[in-house]
């Protein structure tokens, strides 16, 4: 089982739609959670951190469910510029202090 | 401007010809990593460094070497590249090993080994 699993998509949605992505992680000791955005052939960039109480940044809302070990990202009022791959990222509680990246969910927003 | 730089951005080489991909960050970050990204497999950590002169293996270290002689630089060395090392490589850094804050990535190096 992968440490971080995501539905690869693609999710094809019209502009203005609301779309949600889920991600599950296997290490119950994980403490830090993030969503990164990656445009085609570019480097990943931090979209938002995910806090236990849930958090919102404009049109983006992130939720954490520790009991079920999943993280979600909700995008409201999708824009064409939201088209990208969204990476779920979790810390692995090992000596490496590593961040483990999911394979990503691809979103295509259509006019 | 705070950034991570990598060179070269694109490289086509042949099996067995030693190469080095440079990585440099100007943010005084302690923790640096190298990743490779392959379709369907996501980003996998190759090597990491918690500080100067401290490096260790990640998930997929075979065929790679690194060094960390200075805080800002973290080169990736392929002593004898093989076709299965054809991939997109990213260097990344963050403030400290213990702090899981934002991780900054370089622009990537697309390597093809023939």
mmCIF file of C-alpha atoms in Angstrom:
data_model
loop_
_atom_site.group_PDB
_atom_site.id
_atom_site.type_symbol
_atom_site.label_atom_id
_atom_site.label_comp_id
_atom_site.label_asym_id
_atom_site.label_seq_id
_atom_site.Cartn_x
_atom_site.Cartn_y
_atom_site.Cartn_z
ATOM 1 C CA UNK A 1 0.000 0.000 0.000
ATOM 2 C CA UNK A 2 1.306 3.456 -0.898
ATOM 3 C CA UNK A 3 1.952 5.822 1.991
ATOM 4 C CA UNK A 4 -0.117 8.545 0.344
ATOM 5 C CA UNK A 5 -2.828 7.671 -2.172
ATOM 6 C CA UNK A 6 -4.766 9.921 -4.483
ATOM 7 C CA UNK A 7 -7.199 9.417 -7.330
ATOM 8 C CA UNK A 8 -5.116 10.347 -10.396
ATOM 9 C CA UNK A 9 -8.110 11.768 -12.275
ATOM 10 C CA UNK A 10 -8.319 13.615 -14.526
ATOM 11 C CA UNK A 11 -11.201 15.590 -13.157
ATOM 12 C CA UNK A 12 -12.741 17.541 -16.023
ATOM 13 C CA UNK A 13 -15.040 20.282 -14.738
ATOM 14 C CA UNK A 14 -16.623 23.397 -16.239
ATOM 15 C CA UNK A 15 -15.653 26.857 -15.080
ATOM 16 C CA UNK A 16 -17.516 27.830 -11.942
ATOM 17 C CA UNK A 17 -17.929 24.277 -10.722
ATOM 18 C CA UNK A 18 -17.026 23.018 -7.269
ATOM 19 C CA UNK A 19 -14.629 20.082 -7.186
ATOM 20 C CA UNK A 20 -13.248 18.019 -4.327
ATOM 21 C CA UNK A 21 -10.208 15.795 -4.087
ATOM 22 C CA UNK A 22 -9.471 13.250 -1.413
ATOM 23 C CA UNK A 23 -6.229 11.727 -0.268
ATOM 24 C CA UNK A 24 -5.552 8.916 2.202
ATOM 25 C CA UNK A 25 -2.368 8.345 4.168
ATOM 26 C CA UNK A 26 -1.148 5.212 5.907
ATOM 27 C CA UNK A 27 1.005 6.489 8.779
ATOM 28 C CA UNK A 28 -1.215 7.289 11.743
ATOM 29 C CA UNK A 29 1.707 9.136 13.380
ATOM 30 C CA UNK A 30 1.843 11.755 10.618
ATOM 31 C CA UNK A 31 1.448 15.279 11.945
ATOM 32 C CA UNK A 32 1.893 17.659 9.035
ATOM 33 C CA UNK A 33 -0.258 17.808 5.936
ATOM 34 C CA UNK A 34 -0.158 19.958 2.842
ATOM 35 C CA UNK A 35 -1.565 20.437 -0.613
ATOM 36 C CA UNK A 36 0.910 21.392 -3.330
ATOM 37 C CA UNK A 37 0.068 22.464 -6.834
ATOM 38 C CA UNK A 38 2.114 21.421 -9.848
ATOM 39 C CA UNK A 39 1.656 22.895 -13.298
ATOM 40 C CA UNK A 40 2.675 20.783 -16.261
ATOM 41 C CA UNK A 41 6.436 20.112 -16.242
ATOM 42 C CA UNK A 42 6.976 22.734 -13.549
ATOM 43 C CA UNK A 43 8.061 22.474 -9.944
ATOM 44 C CA UNK A 44 5.524 21.816 -7.170
ATOM 45 C CA UNK A 45 4.519 24.830 -5.120
ATOM 46 C CA UNK A 46 2.794 24.992 -1.769
ATOM 47 C CA UNK A 47 -0.923 25.672 -2.118
ATOM 48 C CA UNK A 48 -1.886 25.412 1.527
ATOM 49 C CA UNK A 49 -1.184 23.648 4.771
ATOM 50 C CA UNK A 50 -3.935 21.509 6.282
ATOM 51 C CA UNK A 51 -4.812 22.071 9.916
ATOM 52 C CA UNK A 52 -6.758 19.817 12.251
ATOM 53 C CA UNK A 53 -9.697 22.209 12.457
ATOM 54 C CA UNK A 54 -9.838 22.678 8.720
ATOM 55 C CA UNK A 55 -8.817 25.863 6.966
ATOM 56 C CA UNK A 56 -9.820 28.048 4.103
ATOM 57 C CA UNK A 57 -7.890 30.263 1.725
ATOM 58 C CA UNK A 58 -10.174 32.105 -0.637
ATOM 59 C CA UNK A 59 -11.858 29.544 -2.870
ATOM 60 C CA UNK A 60 -9.855 26.686 -1.398
ATOM 61 C CA UNK A 61 -10.833 24.682 1.682
ATOM 62 C CA UNK A 62 -8.767 21.909 3.213
ATOM 63 C CA UNK A 63 -10.014 19.360 5.729
ATOM 64 C CA UNK A 64 -8.264 16.703 7.789
ATOM 65 C CA UNK A 65 -9.904 13.599 9.204
ATOM 66 C CA UNK A 66 -7.378 11.909 11.487
ATOM 67 C CA UNK A 67 -9.668 9.047 12.473
ATOM 68 C CA UNK A 68 -10.085 7.959 8.864
ATOM 69 C CA UNK A 69 -6.643 9.191 7.811
ATOM 70 C CA UNK A 70 -7.739 11.277 4.899
ATOM 71 C CA UNK A 71 -7.309 14.827 3.700
ATOM 72 C CA UNK A 72 -9.548 16.699 1.322
ATOM 73 C CA UNK A 73 -9.281 19.770 -0.858
ATOM 74 C CA UNK A 74 -12.347 21.635 -2.054
ATOM 75 C CA UNK A 75 -12.144 24.201 -4.832
ATOM 76 C CA UNK A 76 -15.152 26.433 -5.313
ATOM 77 C CA UNK A 77 -15.935 28.516 -8.399
ATOM 78 C CA UNK A 78 -13.247 26.829 -10.482
ATOM 79 C CA UNK A 79 -11.185 29.002 -12.803
ATOM 80 C CA UNK A 80 -9.347 28.005 -15.951
ATOM 81 C CA UNK A 81 -6.155 28.880 -14.101
ATOM 82 C CA UNK A 82 -6.888 26.179 -11.516
ATOM 83 C CA UNK A 83 -6.023 23.533 -14.116
ATOM 84 C CA UNK A 84 -3.037 21.716 -12.661
ATOM 85 C CA UNK A 85 -2.071 18.615 -10.733
ATOM 86 C CA UNK A 86 -2.726 18.734 -6.998
ATOM 87 C CA UNK A 87 -0.336 16.822 -4.771
ATOM 88 C CA UNK A 88 -1.249 15.604 -1.325
ATOM 89 C CA UNK A 89 1.790 15.758 0.977
ATOM 90 C CA UNK A 90 2.292 14.208 4.397
ATOM 91 C CA UNK A 91 5.273 14.077 6.716
ATOM 92 C CA UNK A 92 6.659 10.622 7.374
ATOM 93 C CA UNK A 93 7.594 10.205 10.985
ATOM 94 C CA UNK A 94 10.995 8.722 10.327
ATOM 95 C CA UNK A 95 14.579 9.752 10.901
ATOM 96 C CA UNK A 96 14.616 11.145 7.380
ATOM 97 C CA UNK A 97 12.212 13.926 8.289
ATOM 98 C CA UNK A 98 10.871 13.431 4.811
ATOM 99 C CA UNK A 99 7.725 14.687 3.174
ATOM 100 C CA UNK A 100 5.897 11.992 1.221
ATOM 101 C CA UNK A 101 4.108 13.091 -1.925
ATOM 102 C CA UNK A 102 1.072 11.500 -3.458
ATOM 103 C CA UNK A 103 1.115 10.894 -7.203
ATOM 104 C CA UNK A 104 -1.268 13.775 -7.697
ATOM 105 C CA UNK A 105 -4.773 14.423 -8.974
ATOM 106 C CA UNK A 106 -5.053 16.173 -12.291
ATOM 107 C CA UNK A 107 -7.694 18.870 -12.675
ATOM 108 C CA UNK A 108 -8.756 20.273 -16.021
ATOM 109 C CA UNK A 109 -11.160 23.208 -15.880
ATOM 110 C CA UNK A 110 -12.946 23.732 -19.157
ATOM 111 C CA UNK A 111 -14.510 26.930 -20.545
ATOM 112 C CA UNK B 1 14.826 36.722 -4.672
ATOM 113 C CA UNK B 2 14.576 33.593 -2.526
ATOM 114 C CA UNK B 3 14.994 30.594 -4.773
ATOM 115 C CA UNK B 4 16.395 27.171 -5.538
ATOM 116 C CA UNK B 5 18.314 26.919 -8.780
ATOM 117 C CA UNK B 6 19.265 23.824 -10.747
ATOM 118 C CA UNK B 7 21.489 23.288 -13.733
ATOM 119 C CA UNK B 8 21.233 22.067 -16.358
ATOM 120 C CA UNK B 9 17.500 22.276 -17.000
ATOM 121 C CA UNK B 10 17.636 19.735 -19.810
ATOM 122 C CA UNK B 11 20.226 17.072 -20.490
ATOM 123 C CA UNK B 12 20.491 14.234 -22.975
ATOM 124 C CA UNK B 13 23.388 11.894 -22.362
ATOM 125 C CA UNK B 14 24.538 8.367 -23.054
ATOM 126 C CA UNK B 15 24.834 5.370 -20.796
ATOM 127 C CA UNK B 16 27.911 5.430 -18.581
ATOM 128 C CA UNK B 17 28.909 9.066 -19.035
ATOM 129 C CA UNK B 18 29.269 10.647 -15.612
ATOM 130 C CA UNK B 19 27.205 13.750 -14.983
ATOM 131 C CA UNK B 20 26.470 16.222 -12.207
ATOM 132 C CA UNK B 21 23.312 18.238 -11.668
ATOM 133 C CA UNK B 22 23.935 21.283 -9.532
ATOM 134 C CA UNK B 23 21.532 22.681 -6.948
ATOM 135 C CA UNK B 24 21.855 25.884 -4.996
ATOM 136 C CA UNK B 25 19.584 27.721 -2.562
ATOM 137 C CA UNK B 26 19.953 31.241 -1.197
ATOM 138 C CA UNK B 27 17.640 30.941 1.802
ATOM 139 C CA UNK B 28 20.132 29.554 4.335
ATOM 140 C CA UNK B 29 18.063 26.371 4.579
ATOM 141 C CA UNK B 30 19.453 23.435 6.494
ATOM 142 C CA UNK B 31 17.412 20.643 4.910
ATOM 143 C CA UNK B 32 17.869 19.790 1.244
ATOM 144 C CA UNK B 33 16.597 16.881 -0.851
ATOM 145 C CA UNK B 34 16.733 15.451 -4.316
ATOM 146 C CA UNK B 35 13.635 13.871 -5.852
ATOM 147 C CA UNK B 36 12.862 12.139 -9.072
ATOM 148 C CA UNK B 37 9.409 12.257 -10.588
ATOM 149 C CA UNK B 38 8.108 9.532 -12.863
ATOM 150 C CA UNK B 39 4.584 9.082 -14.279
ATOM 151 C CA UNK B 40 2.319 7.255 -11.864
ATOM 152 C CA UNK B 41 4.986 7.111 -9.167
ATOM 153 C CA UNK B 42 4.982 10.665 -7.947
ATOM 154 C CA UNK B 43 7.955 12.336 -6.329
ATOM 155 C CA UNK B 44 10.390 9.961 -4.705
ATOM 156 C CA UNK B 45 13.229 11.113 -2.493
ATOM 157 C CA UNK B 46 16.671 10.071 -3.714
ATOM 158 C CA UNK B 47 18.951 11.592 -1.087
ATOM 159 C CA UNK B 48 18.622 14.196 1.605
ATOM 160 C CA UNK B 49 20.858 16.336 3.757
ATOM 161 C CA UNK B 50 20.012 17.684 7.191
ATOM 162 C CA UNK B 51 22.971 20.067 7.199
ATOM 163 C CA UNK B 52 26.507 20.543 5.938
ATOM 164 C CA UNK B 53 28.412 17.272 5.685
ATOM 165 C CA UNK B 54 25.304 15.297 6.736
ATOM 166 C CA UNK B 55 23.738 13.303 3.904
ATOM 167 C CA UNK B 56 21.750 10.084 3.773
ATOM 168 C CA UNK B 57 19.763 7.840 1.491
ATOM 169 C CA UNK B 58 16.138 8.398 0.636
ATOM 170 C CA UNK B 59 13.752 5.945 -1.000
ATOM 171 C CA UNK B 60 15.618 5.399 -4.281
ATOM 172 C CA UNK B 61 19.342 6.103 -3.826
ATOM 173 C CA UNK B 62 20.793 3.405 -6.105
ATOM 174 C CA UNK B 63 22.966 4.867 -8.849
ATOM 175 C CA UNK B 64 23.231 8.309 -7.298
ATOM 176 C CA UNK B 65 25.656 10.190 -5.071
ATOM 177 C CA UNK B 66 25.444 13.560 -3.354
ATOM 178 C CA UNK B 67 27.648 15.861 -1.348
ATOM 179 C CA UNK B 68 27.025 18.817 0.953
ATOM 180 C CA UNK B 69 30.252 20.693 1.447
ATOM 181 C CA UNK B 70 28.536 24.065 1.743
ATOM 182 C CA UNK B 71 25.141 24.899 3.121
ATOM 183 C CA UNK B 72 23.833 26.391 -0.107
ATOM 184 C CA UNK B 73 24.916 23.669 -2.568
ATOM 185 C CA UNK B 74 23.724 20.085 -2.928
ATOM 186 C CA UNK B 75 24.878 18.513 -6.206
ATOM 187 C CA UNK B 76 23.503 15.221 -7.508
ATOM 188 C CA UNK B 77 26.040 12.941 -9.185
ATOM 189 C CA UNK B 78 25.305 10.071 -11.543
ATOM 190 C CA UNK B 79 28.590 8.168 -11.838
ATOM 191 C CA UNK B 80 27.398 5.818 -14.574
ATOM 192 C CA UNK B 81 23.950 6.818 -15.802
ATOM 193 C CA UNK B 82 21.614 4.173 -17.165
ATOM 194 C CA UNK B 83 18.372 4.500 -19.171
ATOM 195 C CA UNK B 84 16.246 3.773 -16.076
ATOM 196 C CA UNK B 85 17.519 7.050 -14.635
ATOM 197 C CA UNK B 86 15.704 8.959 -17.351
ATOM 198 C CA UNK B 87 13.402 11.151 -15.301
ATOM 199 C CA UNK B 88 12.479 14.635 -14.109
ATOM 200 C CA UNK B 89 14.653 15.630 -11.150
ATOM 201 C CA UNK B 90 13.873 18.247 -8.535
ATOM 202 C CA UNK B 91 16.065 19.697 -5.843
ATOM 203 C CA UNK B 92 14.242 21.059 -2.801
ATOM 204 C CA UNK B 93 15.010 22.818 0.441
ATOM 205 C CA UNK B 94 13.269 23.830 3.624
ATOM 206 C CA UNK B 95 14.315 25.666 6.761
ATOM 207 C CA UNK B 96 15.171 22.884 9.169
ATOM 208 C CA UNK B 97 14.721 19.115 9.376
ATOM 209 C CA UNK B 98 12.294 19.380 12.294
ATOM 210 C CA UNK B 99 10.159 22.096 10.799
ATOM 211 C CA UNK B 100 7.656 20.779 8.269
ATOM 212 C CA UNK B 101 6.990 24.113 6.742
ATOM 213 C CA UNK B 102 7.002 25.075 3.086
ATOM 214 C CA UNK B 103 9.412 23.163 0.933
ATOM 215 C CA UNK B 104 10.853 25.114 -2.001
ATOM 216 C CA UNK B 105 11.655 23.357 -5.240
ATOM 217 C CA UNK B 106 14.057 24.124 -8.021
ATOM 218 C CA UNK B 107 12.683 24.362 -11.582
ATOM 219 C CA UNK B 108 13.586 20.763 -12.403
ATOM 220 C CA UNK B 109 16.093 18.988 -14.621
ATOM 221 C CA UNK B 110 14.783 16.783 -17.368
ATOM 222 C CA UNK B 111 17.328 14.022 -17.937
ATOM 223 C CA UNK B 112 17.328 11.543 -20.794
ATOM 224 C CA UNK B 113 19.853 8.700 -20.777
ATOM 225 C CA UNK B 114 20.196 6.915 -24.115
#
